[in-house]
Amino acid sequence: MLAELGKKLAERWLSLLVLPGALYLAVAATARALGHSHPFDLHRLTDQITEWANAPAAGSAGGQVVLLASVLGGAAAVGLVAQGLGSVAEQLHLAADWRTWPAGARSLARQATARRQTRWGAAAEAWRRHRDGAARARTRGPRVDPAARHAARATMIHISPERPDRPTWSGDRIHAVAVRLERDYHLDLAALWPHLWLVMPDTVRTEITAARQALTRATTLTAWALLYLPLAAWWWPAITITAVLAVTSWRRTRCAADTYATLLEAAARLHARDLADHLGLDPAGPFTHESGGALTRHLTPSPPPLPPDDTPVIGA
């Protein structure tokens, strides 16, 4: 078991840190060797690599061991930096706590959220007009072409599935799960989820874990884009690499956030009754607002008691 565990840890260390870091070091060496004046000169690159290989330090066994250890260590270090930046990028993409950001970033996030709310409001109003027009037409008999209504709804969802509360689409996509569960069942997702996770089948947890890991990998691409950007100071094609990674990260993050949010909502809707059964609430009939409200009240911890009036205040 320990041998297999060691193999899996080595594989993850190699795939997540060393290989991307080694590729980064290779591109950095290429940028250093070619520069702006000869960005695609393969002959120049091979000559430079040959010169490095013929160095006295690289000719001895000890030098080769040191070189290999340095490359592996440098690649792992770059990978760790990318993982750290990826965590920051994920916080920016999801923006769950943007109201606690520093003043400057919080102001920018508030402005972005307000702009998205204005755009969403206009799109939602257009969709409602088409929907109400279709409903009135049905009362008269003829059915109107739904293409315009579907296009209006797609425009609204492209901005945000629900009224924007965060400065990014990915953040609002996940926030929409909490909004819908509260509206449909009076369920508080934050209070529900830790308990729900413990009663869900392993297959469901596996799917949700895989979706969450895909979201993390997608946001880590943003970190790699930031790491490749400084190389453009020596080698201008690095700008292209940065742009490709940034666009890929943006698209993958949106897709991963959508998949993750879809699984969260589906799991909550499918297994909320199971959790209620485990807690002895056992709602009769369909799961309703009353059932969800009772479950939320049962799972929400009580607030801390207020201190008595004669308790001294520290620092007073």
mmCIF file of C-alpha atoms in Angstrom:
data_model
loop_
_atom_site.group_PDB
_atom_site.id
_atom_site.type_symbol
_atom_site.label_atom_id
_atom_site.label_comp_id
_atom_site.label_asym_id
_atom_site.label_seq_id
_atom_site.Cartn_x
_atom_site.Cartn_y
_atom_site.Cartn_z
ATOM 1 C CA MET A 1 0.000 0.000 0.000
ATOM 2 C CA LEU A 2 2.786 2.414 0.895
ATOM 3 C CA ALA A 3 4.557 1.620 -2.372
ATOM 4 C CA GLU A 4 1.426 2.342 -4.407
ATOM 5 C CA LEU A 5 0.815 5.529 -2.415
ATOM 6 C CA GLY A 6 4.374 6.625 -3.100
ATOM 7 C CA LYS A 7 3.904 5.970 -6.817
ATOM 8 C CA LYS A 8 0.718 8.042 -6.923
ATOM 9 C CA LEU A 9 2.337 10.911 -5.012
ATOM 10 C CA ALA A 10 5.336 10.797 -7.338
ATOM 11 C CA GLU A 11 3.060 10.824 -10.381
ATOM 12 C CA ARG A 12 1.112 13.829 -9.095
ATOM 13 C CA TRP A 13 4.329 15.631 -8.161
ATOM 14 C CA LEU A 14 5.711 14.940 -11.619
ATOM 15 C CA SER A 15 2.577 15.882 -13.580
ATOM 16 C CA LEU A 16 1.499 18.923 -11.565
ATOM 17 C CA LEU A 17 4.837 20.518 -10.706
ATOM 18 C CA VAL A 18 7.879 19.135 -12.488
ATOM 19 C CA LEU A 19 6.687 18.728 -16.078
ATOM 20 C CA PRO A 20 5.010 22.168 -16.391
ATOM 21 C CA GLY A 21 7.967 23.709 -14.576
ATOM 22 C CA ALA A 22 10.474 21.960 -16.836
ATOM 23 C CA LEU A 23 8.604 23.230 -19.893
ATOM 24 C CA TYR A 24 8.730 26.731 -18.449
ATOM 25 C CA LEU A 25 12.477 26.471 -17.860
ATOM 26 C CA ALA A 26 12.943 25.210 -21.430
ATOM 27 C CA VAL A 27 11.024 28.179 -22.822
ATOM 28 C CA ALA A 28 13.015 30.514 -20.571
ATOM 29 C CA ALA A 29 16.270 29.038 -21.856
ATOM 30 C CA THR A 30 15.018 29.440 -25.419
ATOM 31 C CA ALA A 31 14.134 33.069 -24.746
ATOM 32 C CA ARG A 32 17.586 33.684 -23.294
ATOM 33 C CA ALA A 33 19.330 32.020 -26.241
ATOM 34 C CA LEU A 34 17.350 33.565 -29.126
ATOM 35 C CA GLY A 35 16.241 36.995 -27.963
ATOM 36 C CA HIS A 36 14.142 39.416 -30.011
ATOM 37 C CA SER A 37 16.450 39.554 -33.013
ATOM 38 C CA HIS A 38 16.344 35.808 -33.861
ATOM 39 C CA PRO A 39 13.075 34.536 -32.321
ATOM 40 C CA PHE A 40 12.799 31.385 -34.488
ATOM 41 C CA ASP A 41 16.425 30.657 -35.404
ATOM 42 C CA LEU A 42 16.707 26.912 -34.667
ATOM 43 C CA HIS A 43 20.347 26.799 -35.816
ATOM 44 C CA ARG A 44 21.247 29.463 -33.277
ATOM 45 C CA LEU A 45 19.349 27.576 -30.575
ATOM 46 C CA THR A 46 21.076 24.259 -31.294
ATOM 47 C CA ASP A 47 24.476 25.960 -31.299
ATOM 48 C CA GLN A 48 23.761 27.511 -27.918
ATOM 49 C CA ILE A 49 22.576 24.190 -26.481
ATOM 50 C CA THR A 50 25.704 22.494 -27.810
ATOM 51 C CA GLU A 51 27.859 25.156 -26.192
ATOM 52 C CA TRP A 52 26.135 24.628 -22.867
ATOM 53 C CA ALA A 53 26.512 20.850 -23.199
ATOM 54 C CA ASN A 54 30.249 21.164 -23.873
ATOM 55 C CA ALA A 55 30.835 23.188 -20.740
ATOM 56 C CA PRO A 56 33.332 21.495 -18.372
ATOM 57 C CA ALA A 57 30.789 21.285 -15.551
ATOM 58 C CA ALA A 58 28.381 19.326 -17.755
ATOM 59 C CA GLY A 59 31.016 16.801 -18.807
ATOM 60 C CA SER A 60 31.563 15.183 -15.422
ATOM 61 C CA ALA A 61 29.224 12.806 -13.634
ATOM 62 C CA GLY A 62 29.037 15.068 -10.597
ATOM 63 C CA GLY A 63 28.231 18.069 -12.749
ATOM 64 C CA GLN A 64 25.479 16.183 -14.533
ATOM 65 C CA VAL A 65 23.953 15.101 -11.222
ATOM 66 C CA VAL A 66 24.054 18.668 -9.948
ATOM 67 C CA LEU A 67 22.585 19.921 -13.223
ATOM 68 C CA LEU A 68 19.759 17.369 -13.134
ATOM 69 C CA ALA A 69 19.000 18.136 -9.495
ATOM 70 C CA SER A 70 19.012 21.853 -10.262
ATOM 71 C CA VAL A 71 16.616 21.429 -13.168
ATOM 72 C CA LEU A 72 14.245 19.243 -11.143
ATOM 73 C CA GLY A 73 14.418 21.577 -8.165
ATOM 74 C CA GLY A 74 13.922 24.646 -10.330
ATOM 75 C CA ALA A 75 11.020 23.050 -12.173
ATOM 76 C CA ALA A 76 9.352 22.065 -8.892
ATOM 77 C CA ALA A 77 9.902 25.561 -7.495
ATOM 78 C CA VAL A 78 8.302 27.149 -10.546
ATOM 79 C CA GLY A 79 5.425 24.690 -10.262
ATOM 80 C CA LEU A 80 4.902 25.631 -6.611
ATOM 81 C CA VAL A 81 4.875 29.316 -7.522
ATOM 82 C CA ALA A 82 2.290 28.568 -10.217
ATOM 83 C CA GLN A 83 0.141 26.659 -7.703
ATOM 84 C CA GLY A 84 0.289 29.596 -5.289
ATOM 85 C CA LEU A 85 -0.600 32.098 -7.983
ATOM 86 C CA GLY A 86 -3.324 29.723 -9.146
ATOM 87 C CA SER A 87 -4.983 29.939 -5.713
ATOM 88 C CA VAL A 88 -5.007 33.723 -5.990
ATOM 89 C CA ALA A 89 -6.343 33.485 -9.552
ATOM 90 C CA GLU A 90 -9.117 31.178 -8.356
ATOM 91 C CA GLN A 91 -10.133 33.677 -5.683
ATOM 92 C CA LEU A 92 -10.276 36.389 -8.338
ATOM 93 C CA HIS A 93 -12.248 34.219 -10.767
ATOM 94 C CA LEU A 94 -14.824 33.161 -8.167
ATOM 95 C CA ALA A 95 -14.741 36.407 -6.127
ATOM 96 C CA ALA A 96 -16.791 34.859 -3.332
ATOM 97 C CA ASP A 97 -15.330 37.244 -0.731
ATOM 98 C CA TRP A 98 -14.879 40.366 -2.862
ATOM 99 C CA ARG A 99 -16.588 42.524 -0.236
ATOM 100 C CA THR A 100 -13.641 41.860 2.103
ATOM 101 C CA TRP A 101 -10.921 42.665 -0.443
ATOM 102 C CA PRO A 102 -8.625 45.673 0.050
ATOM 103 C CA ALA A 103 -10.242 49.037 -0.646
ATOM 104 C CA GLY A 104 -8.903 49.500 -4.188
ATOM 105 C CA ALA A 105 -9.743 45.991 -5.374
ATOM 106 C CA ARG A 106 -13.094 46.121 -3.582
ATOM 107 C CA SER A 107 -14.000 49.349 -5.382
ATOM 108 C CA LEU A 108 -13.135 47.853 -8.786
ATOM 109 C CA ALA A 109 -15.142 44.717 -7.989
ATOM 110 C CA ARG A 110 -18.131 46.816 -6.897
ATOM 111 C CA GLN A 111 -18.039 48.808 -10.118
ATOM 112 C CA ALA A 112 -17.768 45.642 -12.219
ATOM 113 C CA THR A 113 -20.682 44.079 -10.328
ATOM 114 C CA ALA A 114 -22.814 47.204 -10.805
ATOM 115 C CA ARG A 115 -22.123 47.212 -14.555
ATOM 116 C CA ARG A 116 -23.044 43.545 -14.812
ATOM 117 C CA GLN A 117 -26.246 44.163 -12.849
ATOM 118 C CA THR A 118 -27.242 46.945 -15.250
ATOM 119 C CA ARG A 119 -26.598 44.793 -18.311
ATOM 120 C CA TRP A 120 -28.368 41.822 -16.766
ATOM 121 C CA GLY A 121 -31.378 43.931 -15.828
ATOM 122 C CA ALA A 122 -31.806 45.112 -19.422
ATOM 123 C CA ALA A 123 -31.416 41.564 -20.778
ATOM 124 C CA ALA A 124 -33.829 40.147 -18.186
ATOM 125 C CA GLU A 125 -36.424 42.782 -19.043
ATOM 126 C CA ALA A 126 -36.161 41.925 -22.745
ATOM 127 C CA TRP A 127 -36.585 38.224 -21.949
ATOM 128 C CA ARG A 128 -39.639 38.925 -19.782
ATOM 129 C CA ARG A 129 -41.246 40.952 -22.577
ATOM 130 C CA HIS A 130 -40.795 38.050 -25.000
ATOM 131 C CA ARG A 131 -42.057 35.554 -22.429
ATOM 132 C CA ASP A 132 -45.150 37.607 -21.565
ATOM 133 C CA GLY A 133 -45.845 38.199 -25.247
ATOM 134 C CA ALA A 134 -45.691 34.465 -25.903
ATOM 135 C CA ALA A 135 -48.041 33.801 -22.968
ATOM 136 C CA ARG A 136 -50.581 36.334 -24.273
ATOM 137 C CA ALA A 137 -50.341 34.828 -27.757
ATOM 138 C CA ARG A 138 -51.125 31.355 -26.384
ATOM 139 C CA THR A 139 -54.359 32.659 -24.871
ATOM 140 C CA ARG A 140 -55.438 33.820 -28.333
ATOM 141 C CA GLY A 141 -54.509 30.553 -30.017
ATOM 142 C CA PRO A 142 -51.494 31.041 -32.300
ATOM 143 C CA ARG A 143 -48.044 30.093 -31.025
ATOM 144 C CA VAL A 144 -45.338 32.644 -31.676
ATOM 145 C CA ASP A 145 -41.862 31.700 -32.864
ATOM 146 C CA PRO A 146 -39.788 31.025 -29.692
ATOM 147 C CA ALA A 147 -36.463 31.926 -31.339
ATOM 148 C CA ALA A 148 -36.497 35.538 -30.140
ATOM 149 C CA ARG A 149 -37.435 34.474 -26.596
ATOM 150 C CA HIS A 150 -34.692 31.848 -26.494
ATOM 151 C CA ALA A 151 -32.134 34.330 -27.825
ATOM 152 C CA ALA A 152 -33.123 36.861 -25.156
ATOM 153 C CA ARG A 153 -32.769 34.235 -22.432
ATOM 154 C CA ALA A 154 -29.377 33.147 -23.798
ATOM 155 C CA THR A 155 -28.229 36.771 -23.693
ATOM 156 C CA MET A 156 -29.339 37.059 -20.081
ATOM 157 C CA ILE A 157 -27.597 33.819 -19.039
ATOM 158 C CA HIS A 158 -24.450 34.863 -20.899
ATOM 159 C CA ILE A 159 -24.230 37.771 -18.451
ATOM 160 C CA SER A 160 -25.281 35.774 -15.381
ATOM 161 C CA PRO A 161 -27.695 32.905 -14.601
ATOM 162 C CA GLU A 162 -29.223 35.002 -11.798
ATOM 163 C CA ARG A 163 -28.990 38.673 -10.876
ATOM 164 C CA PRO A 164 -25.248 39.361 -10.596
ATOM 165 C CA ASP A 165 -23.805 39.480 -7.114
ATOM 166 C CA ARG A 166 -20.133 39.079 -8.033
ATOM 167 C CA PRO A 167 -17.856 40.782 -10.559
ATOM 168 C CA THR A 168 -17.246 37.607 -12.613
ATOM 169 C CA TRP A 169 -19.442 35.166 -14.514
ATOM 170 C CA SER A 170 -17.829 32.121 -12.895
ATOM 171 C CA GLY A 171 -18.457 33.492 -9.426
ATOM 172 C CA ASP A 172 -22.083 34.269 -10.232
ATOM 173 C CA ARG A 173 -22.563 30.818 -11.772
ATOM 174 C CA ILE A 174 -21.682 29.151 -8.482
ATOM 175 C CA HIS A 175 -23.541 31.794 -6.449
ATOM 176 C CA ALA A 176 -26.640 31.080 -8.548
ATOM 177 C CA VAL A 177 -26.848 27.627 -6.948
ATOM 178 C CA ALA A 178 -27.330 29.154 -3.505
ATOM 179 C CA VAL A 179 -29.851 31.663 -4.871
ATOM 180 C CA ARG A 180 -31.974 28.994 -6.551
ATOM 181 C CA LEU A 181 -31.956 26.607 -3.603
ATOM 182 C CA GLU A 182 -33.034 29.413 -1.290
ATOM 183 C CA ARG A 183 -35.785 30.528 -3.673
ATOM 184 C CA ASP A 184 -37.116 27.037 -4.471
ATOM 185 C CA TYR A 185 -36.693 25.235 -1.135
ATOM 186 C CA HIS A 186 -35.532 27.789 1.451
ATOM 187 C CA LEU A 187 -32.271 25.845 1.712
ATOM 188 C CA ASP A 188 -29.086 27.557 2.888
ATOM 189 C CA LEU A 189 -26.346 25.946 0.807
ATOM 190 C CA ALA A 190 -23.555 27.023 3.169
ATOM 191 C CA ALA A 191 -25.242 25.315 6.122
ATOM 192 C CA LEU A 192 -26.461 22.348 4.095
ATOM 193 C CA TRP A 193 -23.377 21.320 2.142
ATOM 194 C CA PRO A 194 -20.993 19.938 4.847
ATOM 195 C CA HIS A 195 -23.731 17.672 6.160
ATOM 196 C CA LEU A 196 -24.975 16.741 2.704
ATOM 197 C CA TRP A 197 -21.463 15.712 1.672
ATOM 198 C CA LEU A 198 -21.394 13.066 4.388
ATOM 199 C CA VAL A 199 -24.577 11.301 3.254
ATOM 200 C CA MET A 200 -24.075 11.404 -0.515
ATOM 201 C CA PRO A 201 -22.996 8.224 -2.347
ATOM 202 C CA ASP A 202 -19.326 7.831 -3.256
ATOM 203 C CA THR A 203 -20.074 8.098 -6.975
ATOM 204 C CA VAL A 204 -21.619 11.541 -6.507
ATOM 205 C CA ARG A 205 -18.738 12.749 -4.357
ATOM 206 C CA THR A 206 -16.252 11.457 -6.922
ATOM 207 C CA GLU A 207 -17.923 13.407 -9.716
ATOM 208 C CA ILE A 208 -18.068 16.601 -7.671
ATOM 209 C CA THR A 209 -14.434 16.224 -6.583
ATOM 210 C CA ALA A 210 -13.336 15.749 -10.189
ATOM 211 C CA ALA A 211 -15.266 18.852 -11.251
ATOM 212 C CA ARG A 212 -13.700 20.869 -8.432
ATOM 213 C CA GLN A 213 -10.217 19.726 -9.407
ATOM 214 C CA ALA A 214 -10.906 20.661 -13.029
ATOM 215 C CA LEU A 215 -11.836 24.159 -11.857
ATOM 216 C CA THR A 216 -8.574 24.413 -9.918
ATOM 217 C CA ARG A 217 -6.542 23.272 -12.917
ATOM 218 C CA ALA A 218 -8.312 25.783 -15.152
ATOM 219 C CA THR A 219 -7.536 28.717 -12.876
ATOM 220 C CA THR A 220 -3.929 27.556 -12.521
ATOM 221 C CA LEU A 221 -3.515 28.194 -16.255
ATOM 222 C CA THR A 222 -3.979 31.880 -15.462
ATOM 223 C CA ALA A 223 -0.985 31.661 -13.157
ATOM 224 C CA TRP A 224 1.119 30.077 -15.898
ATOM 225 C CA ALA A 225 0.083 32.870 -18.257
ATOM 226 C CA LEU A 226 1.357 35.402 -15.730
ATOM 227 C CA LEU A 227 4.633 33.508 -15.350
ATOM 228 C CA TYR A 228 5.247 33.411 -19.100
ATOM 229 C CA LEU A 229 4.571 37.129 -19.501
ATOM 230 C CA PRO A 230 7.957 38.363 -18.121
ATOM 231 C CA LEU A 231 9.773 36.217 -20.699
ATOM 232 C CA ALA A 232 8.460 38.603 -23.361
ATOM 233 C CA ALA A 233 11.135 41.062 -22.215
ATOM 234 C CA TRP A 234 13.745 38.776 -23.851
ATOM 235 C CA TRP A 235 11.679 36.885 -26.438
ATOM 236 C CA TRP A 236 8.533 38.435 -27.946
ATOM 237 C CA PRO A 237 6.786 35.113 -28.884
ATOM 238 C CA ALA A 238 6.230 34.687 -25.150
ATOM 239 C CA ILE A 239 3.408 37.215 -25.534
ATOM 240 C CA THR A 240 1.633 34.744 -27.821
ATOM 241 C CA ILE A 241 2.090 31.959 -25.262
ATOM 242 C CA THR A 242 0.693 34.228 -22.548
ATOM 243 C CA ALA A 243 -2.326 35.169 -24.656
ATOM 244 C CA VAL A 244 -3.109 31.557 -25.564
ATOM 245 C CA LEU A 245 -2.849 30.424 -21.947
ATOM 246 C CA ALA A 246 -4.981 33.332 -20.729
ATOM 247 C CA VAL A 247 -7.767 32.701 -23.243
ATOM 248 C CA THR A 248 -7.665 28.954 -22.603
ATOM 249 C CA SER A 249 -7.824 29.527 -18.858
ATOM 250 C CA TRP A 250 -10.777 31.884 -19.227
ATOM 251 C CA ARG A 251 -12.765 29.426 -21.353
ATOM 252 C CA ARG A 252 -11.895 26.383 -19.241
ATOM 253 C CA THR A 253 -12.702 28.219 -16.015
ATOM 254 C CA ARG A 254 -16.163 29.144 -17.278
ATOM 255 C CA CYS A 255 -16.829 25.565 -18.419
ATOM 256 C CA ALA A 256 -15.475 24.064 -15.197
ATOM 257 C CA ALA A 257 -17.444 26.498 -13.030
ATOM 258 C CA ASP A 258 -20.620 25.681 -14.947
ATOM 259 C CA THR A 259 -20.066 21.933 -14.543
ATOM 260 C CA TYR A 260 -19.205 22.250 -10.859
ATOM 261 C CA ALA A 261 -22.239 24.451 -10.142
ATOM 262 C CA THR A 262 -24.535 22.102 -12.047
ATOM 263 C CA LEU A 263 -23.344 19.133 -9.979
ATOM 264 C CA LEU A 264 -23.686 21.083 -6.724
ATOM 265 C CA GLU A 265 -27.272 22.009 -7.480
ATOM 266 C CA ALA A 266 -28.194 18.533 -8.722
ATOM 267 C CA ALA A 267 -26.685 16.891 -5.638
ATOM 268 C CA ALA A 268 -28.517 19.247 -3.286
ATOM 269 C CA ARG A 269 -31.858 18.726 -5.018
ATOM 270 C CA LEU A 270 -31.455 14.940 -5.196
ATOM 271 C CA HIS A 271 -30.132 14.252 -1.697
ATOM 272 C CA ALA A 272 -31.609 16.954 0.553
ATOM 273 C CA ARG A 273 -34.456 14.586 1.424
ATOM 274 C CA ASP A 274 -31.930 11.849 2.279
ATOM 275 C CA LEU A 275 -30.262 14.215 4.714
ATOM 276 C CA ALA A 276 -33.613 15.097 6.245
ATOM 277 C CA ASP A 277 -34.312 11.369 6.690
ATOM 278 C CA HIS A 278 -30.949 10.879 8.404
ATOM 279 C CA LEU A 279 -31.785 13.679 10.827
ATOM 280 C CA GLY A 280 -35.221 12.249 11.585
ATOM 281 C CA LEU A 281 -37.134 15.109 9.961
ATOM 282 C CA ASP A 282 -38.621 12.803 7.273
ATOM 283 C CA PRO A 283 -40.812 15.277 5.334
ATOM 284 C CA ALA A 284 -44.112 13.819 4.210
ATOM 285 C CA GLY A 285 -44.970 14.238 0.545
ATOM 286 C CA PRO A 286 -42.864 16.350 -1.812
ATOM 287 C CA PHE A 287 -39.897 18.354 -0.552
ATOM 288 C CA THR A 288 -41.324 21.873 -0.152
ATOM 289 C CA HIS A 289 -40.386 25.294 1.193
ATOM 290 C CA GLU A 290 -41.458 24.161 4.632
ATOM 291 C CA SER A 291 -39.289 21.029 4.430
ATOM 292 C CA GLY A 292 -36.266 23.002 3.268
ATOM 293 C CA GLY A 293 -36.800 25.703 5.862
ATOM 294 C CA ALA A 294 -37.031 23.107 8.646
ATOM 295 C CA LEU A 295 -33.838 21.429 7.412
ATOM 296 C CA THR A 296 -31.996 24.750 7.225
ATOM 297 C CA ARG A 297 -33.078 25.721 10.730
ATOM 298 C CA HIS A 298 -31.969 22.342 12.025
ATOM 299 C CA LEU A 299 -28.514 22.638 10.432
ATOM 300 C CA THR A 300 -27.821 26.301 11.156
ATOM 301 C CA PRO A 301 -25.830 26.637 14.384
ATOM 302 C CA SER A 302 -27.185 28.909 17.055
ATOM 303 C CA PRO A 303 -25.498 32.302 17.442
ATOM 304 C CA PRO A 304 -23.093 32.853 20.322
ATOM 305 C CA PRO A 305 -24.717 34.294 23.443
ATOM 306 C CA LEU A 306 -24.330 37.988 24.098
ATOM 307 C CA PRO A 307 -21.956 38.855 26.939
ATOM 308 C CA PRO A 308 -23.581 40.125 30.152
ATOM 309 C CA ASP A 309 -23.711 43.877 30.615
ATOM 310 C CA ASP A 310 -21.121 43.843 33.416
ATOM 311 C CA THR A 311 -18.456 42.017 31.352
ATOM 312 C CA PRO A 312 -15.389 44.272 31.003
ATOM 313 C CA VAL A 313 -14.450 45.195 27.458
ATOM 314 C CA ILE A 314 -10.824 44.348 26.601
ATOM 315 C CA GLY A 315 -8.851 47.470 25.782
ATOM 316 C CA ALA A 316 -11.394 49.831 27.331
#
